[in-house]
Amino acid sequence: MGKGKQMRRRIVLIEHNMTERLANKTRLAAAGYAVDAYERPPARIEGAGLVVFAAPRGGAVAQRCGAVRALAAQSPLLVIAPPDAAGEAYLSGADQVVAPDAPPALLLARCRAAMSSPRPAEAARQAAGFAEPAAAGFAHRRCAALVRIGAGGDVRAGLAAAGYHVRLMSAGDLLAATPREEWPDLIALAAAPGEADRLIALVAALRQQMNEAPRSCAIVAVLPRCAADHEAVLLDVGAGEVLFDDQLGGDGGSATSLRLRAAQRRAQLIARQHARALEEQQLATQDPLTGLYNRRYLMPRLEAALYGSAGGAVLVLDLDRFKAINDRHGHAAGDAVLQEVGAILSAAAGAAFDAARMGGEEFVLLMPAAAEAEAVALAEHIRARICGRPITVPGLSGNMQLRVTASVGVAAFGPGHAGDAASVLAAADRALIKAKRAGRNLVLLAREGPAGRHVMAGTVAPICA
């Protein structure tokens, strides 16, 4: 098997009808997927990027879909089933459902949508009662916002019959909503005939907004039947579900209700996965005690600044006699000192610079594009803030106040610096060590000399009284 073929996502296709099986296998393979086709479900399904199951005509849809869902517990499931059986398919665990006579482009769009769904194991965990609590405002009610594009179909009755409290909104108000505002569980965007392009643009804008600030909100596009050829595009640009206005024109229907609930559930799980990914990224790049960045985050950014065209500077700060604080007053007192110093550094860094705790009582401030004089001035400001007021810490017999000082080494670098991140940090660290030897509570500058080498300059800043 060639290397390119190994990289293709694998689809398991289960289709009893041989003609349809060969046709769908050809369509999927032409789209770049590696397809394993079966007449009946295999004994085991493992490692599939997607399972496509053509439900048999003539009943038992729920039972057959449930059996395939159990076999493919770790893979998304797309069910090919007629519209009147779509509800049973969703109830049995389908991530997407497509009609047997759907155009090939729609089949592929539904495949892509299913593969972007959260892992079924996550959905099963939620169903079993192990999920985190729902976000505030979403636990005991379902709200839908309806945006009518070009006087699109009034589908309020259908949404209400599906169990949603409906309120009308404009597209402008929806796009202007801030991440902190409470969003509805579902947004229905209903387009009038001839307004499909505006609908596609609005879905894409909303999806981009939600990608930047994930929300547990499903986007449902509602089309007139005459615009059915836009269904695949809407799924690709980010719609969680696409319905036709006649499906929501009256009482909604149980199948339609289930499709809406399934879209809402997928949106909630996707938002939860986004939140987990952000949390994991934060844990990987952030110091948990101070909230500053850590070495893993800082080093690549220092390398980028070194090879940039604007130069910059680094400050290496170390608390003076910090071990004595831990030894005399306990580690809780030491942690309180570190947190306070972290807050001072964070305030000094602002949005322009990056502050990191490198380990123990050592901190680094990266100042891209900063001049040497600016770096020295900021280092002195930080040093003065730390020693200028006592820090309240927990003691063995209650809260107490400690005075803390810090020594700072500064190393500036010009555009296209010849050294690497380690060499610049080493220069600032040597300046820091000399500041310690000179009496502590000092700022010392390592000035860049010929060929990018750093040499020691003088001390700045008086010792705090």
Short mmCIF file of C-alpha atoms in Angstrom, two decimals:
data_model
loop_
_atom_site.label_atom_id
_atom_site.label_comp_id
_atom_site.label_asym_id
_atom_site.label_seq_id
_atom_site.Cartn_x
_atom_site.Cartn_y
_atom_site.Cartn_z
CA MET A 1 0.00 0.00 0.00
CA GLY A 2 1.42 3.40 -0.97
CA LYS A 3 2.16 6.08 1.57
CA GLY A 4 -0.52 8.38 0.19
CA LYS A 5 -3.18 5.71 0.51
CA GLN A 6 -2.25 5.06 4.14
CA MET A 7 -2.93 8.72 4.93
CA ARG A 8 -6.51 8.58 3.62
CA ARG A 9 -9.33 8.40 6.13
CA ARG A 10 -10.98 5.00 6.25
CA ILE A 11 -14.70 4.55 5.79
CA VAL A 12 -16.55 1.33 6.52
CA LEU A 13 -19.56 1.05 4.19
CA ILE A 14 -22.33 -1.41 5.04
CA GLU A 15 -24.87 -1.76 2.24
CA HIS A 16 -26.99 -4.86 1.52
CA ASN A 17 -27.84 -3.89 -2.06
CA MET A 18 -24.85 -4.75 -4.26
CA THR A 19 -25.56 -2.11 -6.90
CA GLU A 20 -25.88 0.67 -4.34
CA ARG A 21 -22.87 -0.65 -2.43
CA LEU A 22 -20.65 -0.45 -5.51
CA ALA A 23 -22.02 2.98 -6.47
CA ASN A 24 -21.45 4.48 -3.01
CA LYS A 25 -18.04 2.87 -2.70
CA THR A 26 -17.05 4.46 -6.01
CA ARG A 27 -18.34 7.87 -4.92
CA LEU A 28 -16.50 7.75 -1.60
CA ALA A 29 -13.27 6.45 -3.13
CA ALA A 30 -13.39 9.18 -5.78
CA ALA A 31 -13.55 11.71 -2.94
CA GLY A 32 -10.26 10.38 -1.56
CA TYR A 33 -11.43 7.98 1.14
CA ALA A 34 -10.20 4.44 1.67
CA VAL A 35 -13.40 2.36 1.65
CA ASP A 36 -14.03 -1.09 3.09
CA ALA A 37 -17.43 -2.24 1.77
CA TYR A 38 -19.53 -4.99 3.35
CA GLU A 39 -22.88 -6.57 2.54
CA ARG A 40 -23.54 -7.17 6.25
CA PRO A 41 -21.99 -5.68 9.39
CA PRO A 42 -18.58 -7.24 10.10
CA ALA A 43 -17.87 -8.92 13.42
CA ARG A 44 -15.73 -5.96 14.54
CA ILE A 45 -15.33 -2.35 13.44
CA GLU A 46 -12.16 -0.65 14.68
CA GLY A 47 -10.22 2.40 13.59
CA ALA A 48 -12.77 3.68 11.09
CA GLY A 49 -12.96 7.41 10.49
CA LEU A 50 -16.63 6.92 9.62
CA VAL A 51 -19.18 4.12 9.35
CA VAL A 52 -21.81 4.51 6.62
CA PHE A 53 -24.76 2.19 7.14
CA ALA A 54 -27.60 1.86 4.63
CA ALA A 55 -30.61 0.95 6.72
CA PRO A 56 -32.76 -1.79 5.19
CA ARG A 57 -36.11 -0.81 3.76
CA GLY A 58 -39.18 -2.26 5.35
CA GLY A 59 -38.77 -1.62 9.07
CA ALA A 60 -36.48 -2.58 11.95
CA VAL A 61 -34.45 0.59 11.33
CA ALA A 62 -33.93 1.33 15.03
CA GLN A 63 -32.86 -2.23 15.82
CA ARG A 64 -30.39 -2.47 12.91
CA CYS A 65 -28.95 1.00 13.50
CA GLY A 66 -28.56 0.26 17.19
CA ALA A 67 -26.63 -2.91 16.41
CA VAL A 68 -24.24 -1.06 14.08
CA ARG A 69 -23.86 1.74 16.62
CA ALA A 70 -22.76 -0.83 19.20
CA LEU A 71 -20.21 -2.30 16.78
CA ALA A 72 -18.83 1.13 15.89
CA ALA A 73 -18.76 2.66 19.35
CA GLN A 74 -15.64 4.73 18.61
CA SER A 75 -16.54 5.94 15.11
CA PRO A 76 -19.04 8.49 13.78
CA LEU A 77 -22.10 6.91 12.15
CA LEU A 78 -23.88 8.10 9.01
CA VAL A 79 -27.14 6.29 8.27
CA ILE A 80 -28.68 6.18 4.81
CA ALA A 81 -32.41 6.02 5.47
CA PRO A 82 -35.63 7.42 4.00
CA PRO A 83 -36.97 10.61 5.61
CA ASP A 84 -39.74 8.80 7.50
CA ALA A 85 -37.11 6.63 9.23
CA ALA A 86 -34.67 9.43 10.05
CA GLY A 87 -36.09 9.87 13.55
CA GLU A 88 -35.51 6.22 14.42
CA ALA A 89 -31.96 6.47 13.08
CA TYR A 90 -31.18 9.48 15.27
CA LEU A 91 -32.70 7.78 18.29
CA SER A 92 -30.44 4.79 17.66
CA GLY A 93 -27.28 6.90 17.73
CA ALA A 94 -26.75 8.17 14.19
CA ASP A 95 -24.61 11.30 13.91
CA GLN A 96 -25.98 12.16 10.48
CA VAL A 97 -28.80 10.80 8.29
CA VAL A 98 -29.08 11.15 4.53
CA ALA A 99 -31.82 9.97 2.17
CA PRO A 100 -31.06 7.11 -0.26
CA ASP A 101 -31.82 9.32 -3.28
CA ALA A 102 -29.65 12.21 -2.09
CA PRO A 103 -27.28 13.69 -4.66
CA PRO A 104 -23.67 12.48 -4.37
CA ALA A 105 -22.53 15.94 -3.27
CA LEU A 106 -24.96 15.83 -0.34
CA LEU A 107 -23.84 12.34 0.66
CA LEU A 108 -20.23 13.55 0.80
CA ALA A 109 -21.21 16.68 2.73
CA ARG A 110 -23.04 14.56 5.30
CA CYS A 111 -19.96 12.34 5.55
CA ARG A 112 -17.77 15.35 6.28
CA ALA A 113 -20.26 16.66 8.84
CA ALA A 114 -20.39 13.28 10.58
CA MET A 115 -16.60 13.03 10.72
CA SER A 116 -16.44 16.45 12.38
CA SER A 117 -18.84 15.30 15.12
CA PRO A 118 -17.52 14.51 18.60
CA ARG A 119 -16.49 10.92 19.26
CA PRO A 120 -19.54 8.72 19.98
CA ALA A 121 -17.89 7.63 23.23
CA GLU A 122 -18.30 11.19 24.49
CA ALA A 123 -21.97 11.17 23.58
CA ALA A 124 -22.42 7.82 25.28
CA ARG A 125 -20.70 9.15 28.40
CA GLN A 126 -23.10 12.07 28.47
CA ALA A 127 -26.10 9.82 27.98
CA ALA A 128 -24.93 7.60 30.83
CA GLY A 129 -24.92 10.57 33.19
CA PHE A 130 -21.18 11.18 33.43
CA ALA A 131 -21.00 14.50 31.61
CA GLU A 132 -20.19 17.81 33.25
CA PRO A 133 -23.13 19.96 34.35
CA ALA A 134 -24.79 21.95 31.61
CA ALA A 135 -23.88 25.60 31.27
CA ALA A 136 -25.91 28.06 33.29
CA GLY A 137 -29.15 28.97 31.56
CA PHE A 138 -29.31 25.82 29.41
CA ALA A 139 -30.14 23.13 31.96
CA HIS A 140 -33.95 23.19 32.06
CA ARG A 141 -35.13 24.91 28.91
CA ARG A 142 -34.55 25.06 25.19
CA CYS A 143 -34.50 28.40 23.46
CA ALA A 144 -34.32 29.07 19.73
CA ALA A 145 -33.52 32.30 17.95
CA LEU A 146 -35.16 32.66 14.53
CA VAL A 147 -33.56 34.87 11.90
CA ARG A 148 -35.66 35.37 8.78
CA ILE A 149 -33.54 36.23 5.73
CA GLY A 150 -35.42 38.12 3.08
CA ALA A 151 -38.79 37.41 4.75
CA GLY A 152 -37.96 33.71 4.88
CA GLY A 153 -40.46 31.17 6.05
CA ASP A 154 -42.08 31.77 9.42
CA VAL A 155 -41.22 28.49 11.12
CA ARG A 156 -42.02 29.58 14.67
CA ALA A 157 -44.87 27.11 14.97
CA GLY A 158 -42.66 24.19 13.95
CA LEU A 159 -39.90 25.19 16.37
CA ALA A 160 -42.42 25.62 19.18
CA ALA A 161 -43.91 22.20 18.44
CA ALA A 162 -40.39 20.76 18.70
CA GLY A 163 -40.16 22.10 22.24
CA TYR A 164 -38.38 25.41 21.78
CA HIS A 165 -39.25 28.84 23.11
CA VAL A 166 -38.76 31.04 20.02
CA ARG A 167 -37.72 34.66 19.71
CA LEU A 168 -37.11 36.62 16.53
CA MET A 169 -33.70 38.22 16.03
CA SER A 170 -31.99 40.13 13.26
CA ALA A 171 -28.78 38.88 11.69
CA GLY A 172 -27.01 42.05 12.86
CA ASP A 173 -28.00 41.56 16.50
CA LEU A 174 -26.92 37.93 16.35
CA LEU A 175 -23.47 38.72 14.94
CA ALA A 176 -23.00 41.59 17.39
CA ALA A 177 -23.68 39.41 20.46
CA THR A 178 -20.64 39.10 22.73
CA PRO A 179 -19.25 35.78 24.03
CA ARG A 180 -20.39 36.69 27.55
CA GLU A 181 -24.01 37.07 26.52
CA GLU A 182 -26.26 34.07 26.98
CA TRP A 183 -26.91 32.46 23.64
CA PRO A 184 -29.89 30.31 22.65
CA ASP A 185 -29.61 26.55 22.37
CA LEU A 186 -30.40 26.72 18.66
CA ILE A 187 -30.28 29.34 15.92
CA ALA A 188 -32.65 28.78 13.00
CA LEU A 189 -31.79 30.79 9.90
CA ALA A 190 -34.73 30.70 7.50
CA ALA A 191 -34.15 31.95 3.96
CA ALA A 192 -36.71 33.04 1.42
CA PRO A 193 -36.45 31.83 -2.20
CA GLY A 194 -33.52 33.52 -3.87
CA GLU A 195 -31.73 34.25 -0.58
CA ALA A 196 -29.59 31.11 -0.35
CA ASP A 197 -26.33 33.03 -0.91
CA ARG A 198 -27.08 35.36 2.00
CA LEU A 199 -27.93 32.34 4.13
CA ILE A 200 -24.62 30.65 3.27
CA ALA A 201 -22.68 33.82 4.13
CA LEU A 202 -24.47 34.18 7.48
CA VAL A 203 -23.88 30.53 8.42
CA ALA A 204 -20.18 30.90 7.60
CA ALA A 205 -19.90 34.09 9.67
CA LEU A 206 -21.62 32.51 12.65
CA ARG A 207 -19.47 29.39 12.43
CA GLN A 208 -16.30 31.48 12.38
CA GLN A 209 -17.54 33.42 15.39
CA MET A 210 -18.29 30.22 17.28
CA ASN A 211 -14.92 28.73 16.39
CA GLU A 212 -13.25 31.74 17.97
CA ALA A 213 -15.49 31.64 21.06
CA PRO A 214 -17.14 28.19 21.30
CA ARG A 215 -20.77 28.13 22.34
CA SER A 216 -23.22 25.30 22.97
CA CYS A 217 -25.47 26.53 20.18
CA ALA A 218 -26.62 24.62 17.09
CA ILE A 219 -26.88 26.39 13.74
CA VAL A 220 -29.83 25.13 11.70
CA ALA A 221 -30.33 26.40 8.17
CA VAL A 222 -33.89 26.35 6.81
CA LEU A 223 -34.32 26.34 3.02
CA PRO A 224 -37.26 26.38 0.64
CA ARG A 225 -37.46 23.20 -1.42
CA CYS A 226 -36.54 25.14 -4.53
CA ALA A 227 -33.07 25.77 -3.02
CA ALA A 228 -32.33 22.14 -2.15
CA ASP A 229 -29.11 22.17 -4.19
CA HIS A 230 -27.54 24.46 -1.54
CA GLU A 231 -27.86 21.90 1.26
CA ALA A 232 -24.38 20.42 0.80
CA VAL A 233 -22.71 23.85 0.76
CA LEU A 234 -24.49 24.87 3.96
CA LEU A 235 -23.25 21.75 5.74
CA ASP A 236 -19.70 22.42 4.56
CA VAL A 237 -19.65 26.04 5.73
CA GLY A 238 -20.81 25.12 9.22
CA ALA A 239 -24.53 24.41 9.52
CA GLY A 240 -25.20 21.78 12.16
CA GLU A 241 -28.35 20.71 10.31
CA VAL A 242 -30.25 21.71 7.19
CA LEU A 243 -34.04 21.45 7.00
CA PHE A 244 -36.67 22.54 4.53
CA ASP A 245 -39.29 25.06 5.53
CA ASP A 246 -42.14 22.63 4.94
CA GLN A 247 -40.60 20.33 7.57
CA LEU A 248 -41.01 23.14 10.11
CA GLY A 249 -44.09 24.73 8.66
CA GLY A 250 -46.69 23.06 10.85
CA ASP A 251 -46.34 20.84 13.89
CA GLY A 252 -42.67 20.09 13.14
CA GLY A 253 -43.08 16.32 13.22
CA SER A 254 -41.30 13.91 15.52
CA ALA A 255 -38.49 13.20 13.03
CA THR A 256 -37.81 16.93 12.66
CA SER A 257 -37.80 17.35 16.44
CA LEU A 258 -35.26 14.55 16.77
CA ARG A 259 -33.04 16.10 14.09
CA LEU A 260 -33.09 19.41 15.95
CA ARG A 261 -32.27 17.73 19.27
CA ALA A 262 -29.45 15.77 17.64
CA ALA A 263 -27.99 18.96 16.16
CA GLN A 264 -28.22 20.66 19.54
CA ARG A 265 -26.54 17.72 21.27
CA ARG A 266 -23.70 17.72 18.74
CA ALA A 267 -23.20 21.46 19.23
CA GLN A 268 -23.02 21.04 23.00
CA LEU A 269 -20.49 18.22 22.73
CA ILE A 270 -18.36 20.15 20.21
CA ALA A 271 -18.34 23.21 22.48
CA ARG A 272 -17.32 21.01 25.40
CA GLN A 273 -14.49 19.51 23.34
CA HIS A 274 -13.31 22.98 22.36
CA ALA A 275 -13.35 24.02 26.02
CA ARG A 276 -11.37 20.93 26.99
CA ALA A 277 -8.83 21.57 24.23
CA LEU A 278 -8.37 25.17 25.41
CA GLU A 279 -8.01 23.96 28.99
CA GLU A 280 -5.39 21.38 27.95
CA GLN A 281 -3.51 24.01 25.96
CA GLN A 282 -3.61 26.31 28.97
CA LEU A 283 -2.31 23.57 31.27
CA ALA A 284 0.52 22.86 28.84
CA THR A 285 1.65 26.48 28.52
CA GLN A 286 0.68 28.12 31.81
CA ASP A 287 2.18 27.99 35.28
CA PRO A 288 -0.67 26.86 37.58
CA LEU A 289 0.54 28.77 40.65
CA THR A 290 1.06 32.24 39.20
CA GLY A 291 -1.04 32.12 36.02
CA LEU A 292 1.98 33.26 33.98
CA TYR A 293 3.26 31.42 30.94
CA ASN A 294 5.84 28.66 31.39
CA ARG A 295 9.12 27.79 29.65
CA ARG A 296 7.35 25.69 26.98
CA TYR A 297 5.37 28.72 25.87
CA LEU A 298 8.14 31.29 26.13
CA MET A 299 11.08 29.66 24.35
CA PRO A 300 9.54 29.46 20.83
CA ARG A 301 8.46 33.10 21.13
CA LEU A 302 11.93 34.16 22.17
CA GLU A 303 13.38 32.32 19.17
CA ALA A 304 10.91 34.12 16.88
CA ALA A 305 11.81 37.50 18.38
CA LEU A 306 15.53 36.82 17.90
CA TYR A 307 15.12 36.16 14.19
CA GLY A 308 12.72 39.05 13.69
CA SER A 309 13.49 42.46 12.26
CA ALA A 310 12.76 44.55 15.37
CA GLY A 311 15.12 43.20 18.04
CA GLY A 312 14.03 43.26 21.67
CA ALA A 313 15.10 42.35 25.20
CA VAL A 314 14.67 39.77 27.95
CA LEU A 315 14.56 40.28 31.69
CA VAL A 316 15.55 37.41 33.99
CA LEU A 317 14.35 38.00 37.55
CA ASP A 318 15.15 35.96 40.64
CA LEU A 319 13.83 36.55 44.16
CA ASP A 320 16.53 37.20 46.72
CA ARG A 321 16.95 34.68 49.55
CA PHE A 322 13.68 32.99 48.62
CA LYS A 323 14.71 29.67 50.16
CA ALA A 324 14.84 31.36 53.57
CA ILE A 325 11.16 32.32 53.21
CA ASN A 326 10.17 28.68 52.66
CA ASP A 327 12.44 27.47 55.47
CA ARG A 328 11.25 30.01 58.06
CA HIS A 329 7.61 30.52 57.18
CA GLY A 330 6.57 27.44 55.18
CA HIS A 331 5.80 26.75 51.55
CA ALA A 332 2.37 28.39 51.76
CA ALA A 333 4.12 31.68 52.48
CA GLY A 334 6.50 31.06 49.59
CA ASP A 335 3.61 30.36 47.25
CA ALA A 336 1.91 33.62 48.30
CA VAL A 337 5.09 35.53 47.49
CA LEU A 338 5.36 33.87 44.07
CA GLN A 339 1.74 34.69 43.29
CA GLU A 340 2.18 38.35 44.24
CA VAL A 341 5.34 38.66 42.15
CA GLY A 342 3.53 36.93 39.27
CA ALA A 343 0.77 39.54 39.50
CA ILE A 344 3.33 42.37 39.41
CA LEU A 345 5.00 40.87 36.34
CA SER A 346 1.69 40.27 34.60
CA ALA A 347 0.66 43.88 35.12
CA ALA A 348 4.03 45.09 33.85
CA ALA A 349 3.88 42.86 30.77
CA GLY A 350 0.41 44.00 29.73
CA ALA A 351 -0.63 42.94 26.25
CA ALA A 352 2.67 43.85 24.57
CA PHE A 353 5.08 41.51 26.39
CA ASP A 354 5.14 37.92 27.68
CA ALA A 355 5.85 37.08 31.33
CA ALA A 356 6.76 33.53 32.32
CA ARG A 357 7.76 31.62 35.42
CA MET A 358 10.66 29.45 34.38
CA GLY A 359 10.78 27.39 37.57
CA GLY A 360 11.24 27.94 41.30
CA GLU A 361 11.62 31.64 42.00
CA GLU A 362 12.97 32.57 38.53
CA PHE A 363 10.90 34.61 36.10
CA VAL A 364 11.47 35.90 32.56
CA LEU A 365 9.89 38.82 30.75
CA LEU A 366 10.19 38.84 26.95
CA MET A 367 9.96 42.29 25.35
CA PRO A 368 9.85 42.02 21.54
CA ALA A 369 10.79 45.23 19.70
CA ALA A 370 11.79 46.96 22.95
CA ALA A 371 14.85 49.20 23.11
CA GLU A 372 17.57 48.64 25.70
CA ALA A 373 16.63 51.75 27.69
CA GLU A 374 12.97 50.71 27.79
CA ALA A 375 13.90 47.24 29.06
CA VAL A 376 16.14 48.63 31.81
CA ALA A 377 13.45 51.11 32.86
CA LEU A 378 10.81 48.38 33.07
CA ALA A 379 13.17 46.10 35.01
CA GLU A 380 13.77 48.89 37.53
CA HIS A 381 10.03 49.52 37.78
CA ILE A 382 9.38 45.84 38.53
CA ARG A 383 12.24 45.67 41.05
CA ALA A 384 10.93 48.77 42.83
CA ARG A 385 7.36 47.42 42.92
CA ILE A 386 8.49 44.15 44.49
CA CYS A 387 10.58 45.71 47.24
CA GLY A 388 8.41 48.79 47.67
CA ARG A 389 5.66 47.23 49.76
CA PRO A 390 5.32 44.24 52.08
CA ILE A 391 3.56 41.09 50.89
CA THR A 392 0.89 39.51 53.09
CA VAL A 393 1.52 35.79 53.51
CA PRO A 394 0.05 33.03 55.71
CA GLY A 395 2.26 32.21 58.69
CA LEU A 396 2.28 29.51 61.33
CA SER A 397 0.41 31.80 63.74
CA GLY A 398 -1.70 33.77 61.26
CA ASN A 399 -1.12 36.22 58.44
CA MET A 400 2.07 38.21 58.42
CA GLN A 401 3.85 40.68 56.15
CA LEU A 402 7.19 40.06 54.49
CA ARG A 403 9.47 42.37 52.58
CA VAL A 404 10.90 40.74 49.47
CA THR A 405 13.54 41.92 47.02
CA ALA A 406 14.55 40.73 43.58
CA SER A 407 17.61 40.92 41.34
CA VAL A 408 17.19 41.37 37.60
CA GLY A 409 19.48 40.69 34.64
CA VAL A 410 18.67 42.38 31.33
CA ALA A 411 19.90 41.36 27.88
CA ALA A 412 18.93 43.29 24.76
CA PHE A 413 19.36 41.95 21.24
CA GLY A 414 19.33 43.61 17.84
CA PRO A 415 17.49 42.62 14.67
CA GLY A 416 18.54 39.26 13.25
CA HIS A 417 20.53 38.35 16.37
CA ALA A 418 23.23 35.75 15.68
CA GLY A 419 22.69 33.70 18.84
CA ASP A 420 19.84 31.50 19.94
CA ALA A 421 17.35 31.77 22.78
CA ALA A 422 19.58 29.87 25.19
CA SER A 423 22.50 32.24 24.62
CA VAL A 424 20.41 35.37 25.23
CA LEU A 425 18.93 33.90 28.40
CA ALA A 426 22.42 32.88 29.51
CA ALA A 427 23.64 36.48 29.05
CA ALA A 428 20.74 37.84 31.12
CA ASP A 429 21.36 35.13 33.70
CA ARG A 430 25.04 36.08 34.01
CA ALA A 431 23.96 39.67 34.59
CA LEU A 432 21.55 38.42 37.24
CA ILE A 433 24.29 36.46 39.04
CA LYS A 434 26.56 39.54 39.07
CA ALA A 435 23.68 41.56 40.50
CA LYS A 436 23.34 38.99 43.29
CA ARG A 437 27.07 39.17 44.00
CA ALA A 438 26.98 42.96 44.01
CA GLY A 439 24.55 42.99 46.91
CA ARG A 440 21.15 41.86 45.48
CA ASN A 441 18.08 44.01 44.81
CA LEU A 442 19.77 45.39 41.70
CA VAL A 443 19.25 45.55 37.94
CA LEU A 444 22.29 44.73 35.82
CA LEU A 445 22.45 45.07 32.05
CA ALA A 446 24.32 42.72 29.70
CA ARG A 447 24.92 44.91 26.68
CA GLU A 448 25.28 43.32 23.26
CA GLY A 449 28.76 43.77 21.82
CA PRO A 450 30.36 42.92 18.46
CA ALA A 451 29.14 39.74 16.72
CA GLY A 452 26.14 39.57 19.03
CA ARG A 453 28.16 38.78 22.16
CA HIS A 454 26.97 40.25 25.44
CA VAL A 455 29.22 42.17 27.84
CA MET A 456 28.39 43.43 31.30
CA ALA A 457 27.32 47.03 31.76
CA GLY A 458 26.85 48.79 35.08
CA THR A 459 24.25 48.39 37.79
CA VAL A 460 21.21 50.62 37.94
CA ALA A 461 18.73 51.38 40.67
CA PRO A 462 19.38 51.97 44.34
CA ILE A 463 18.64 49.38 47.01
CA CYS A 464 15.24 49.87 48.66
CA ALA A 465 15.35 51.25 52.15
#
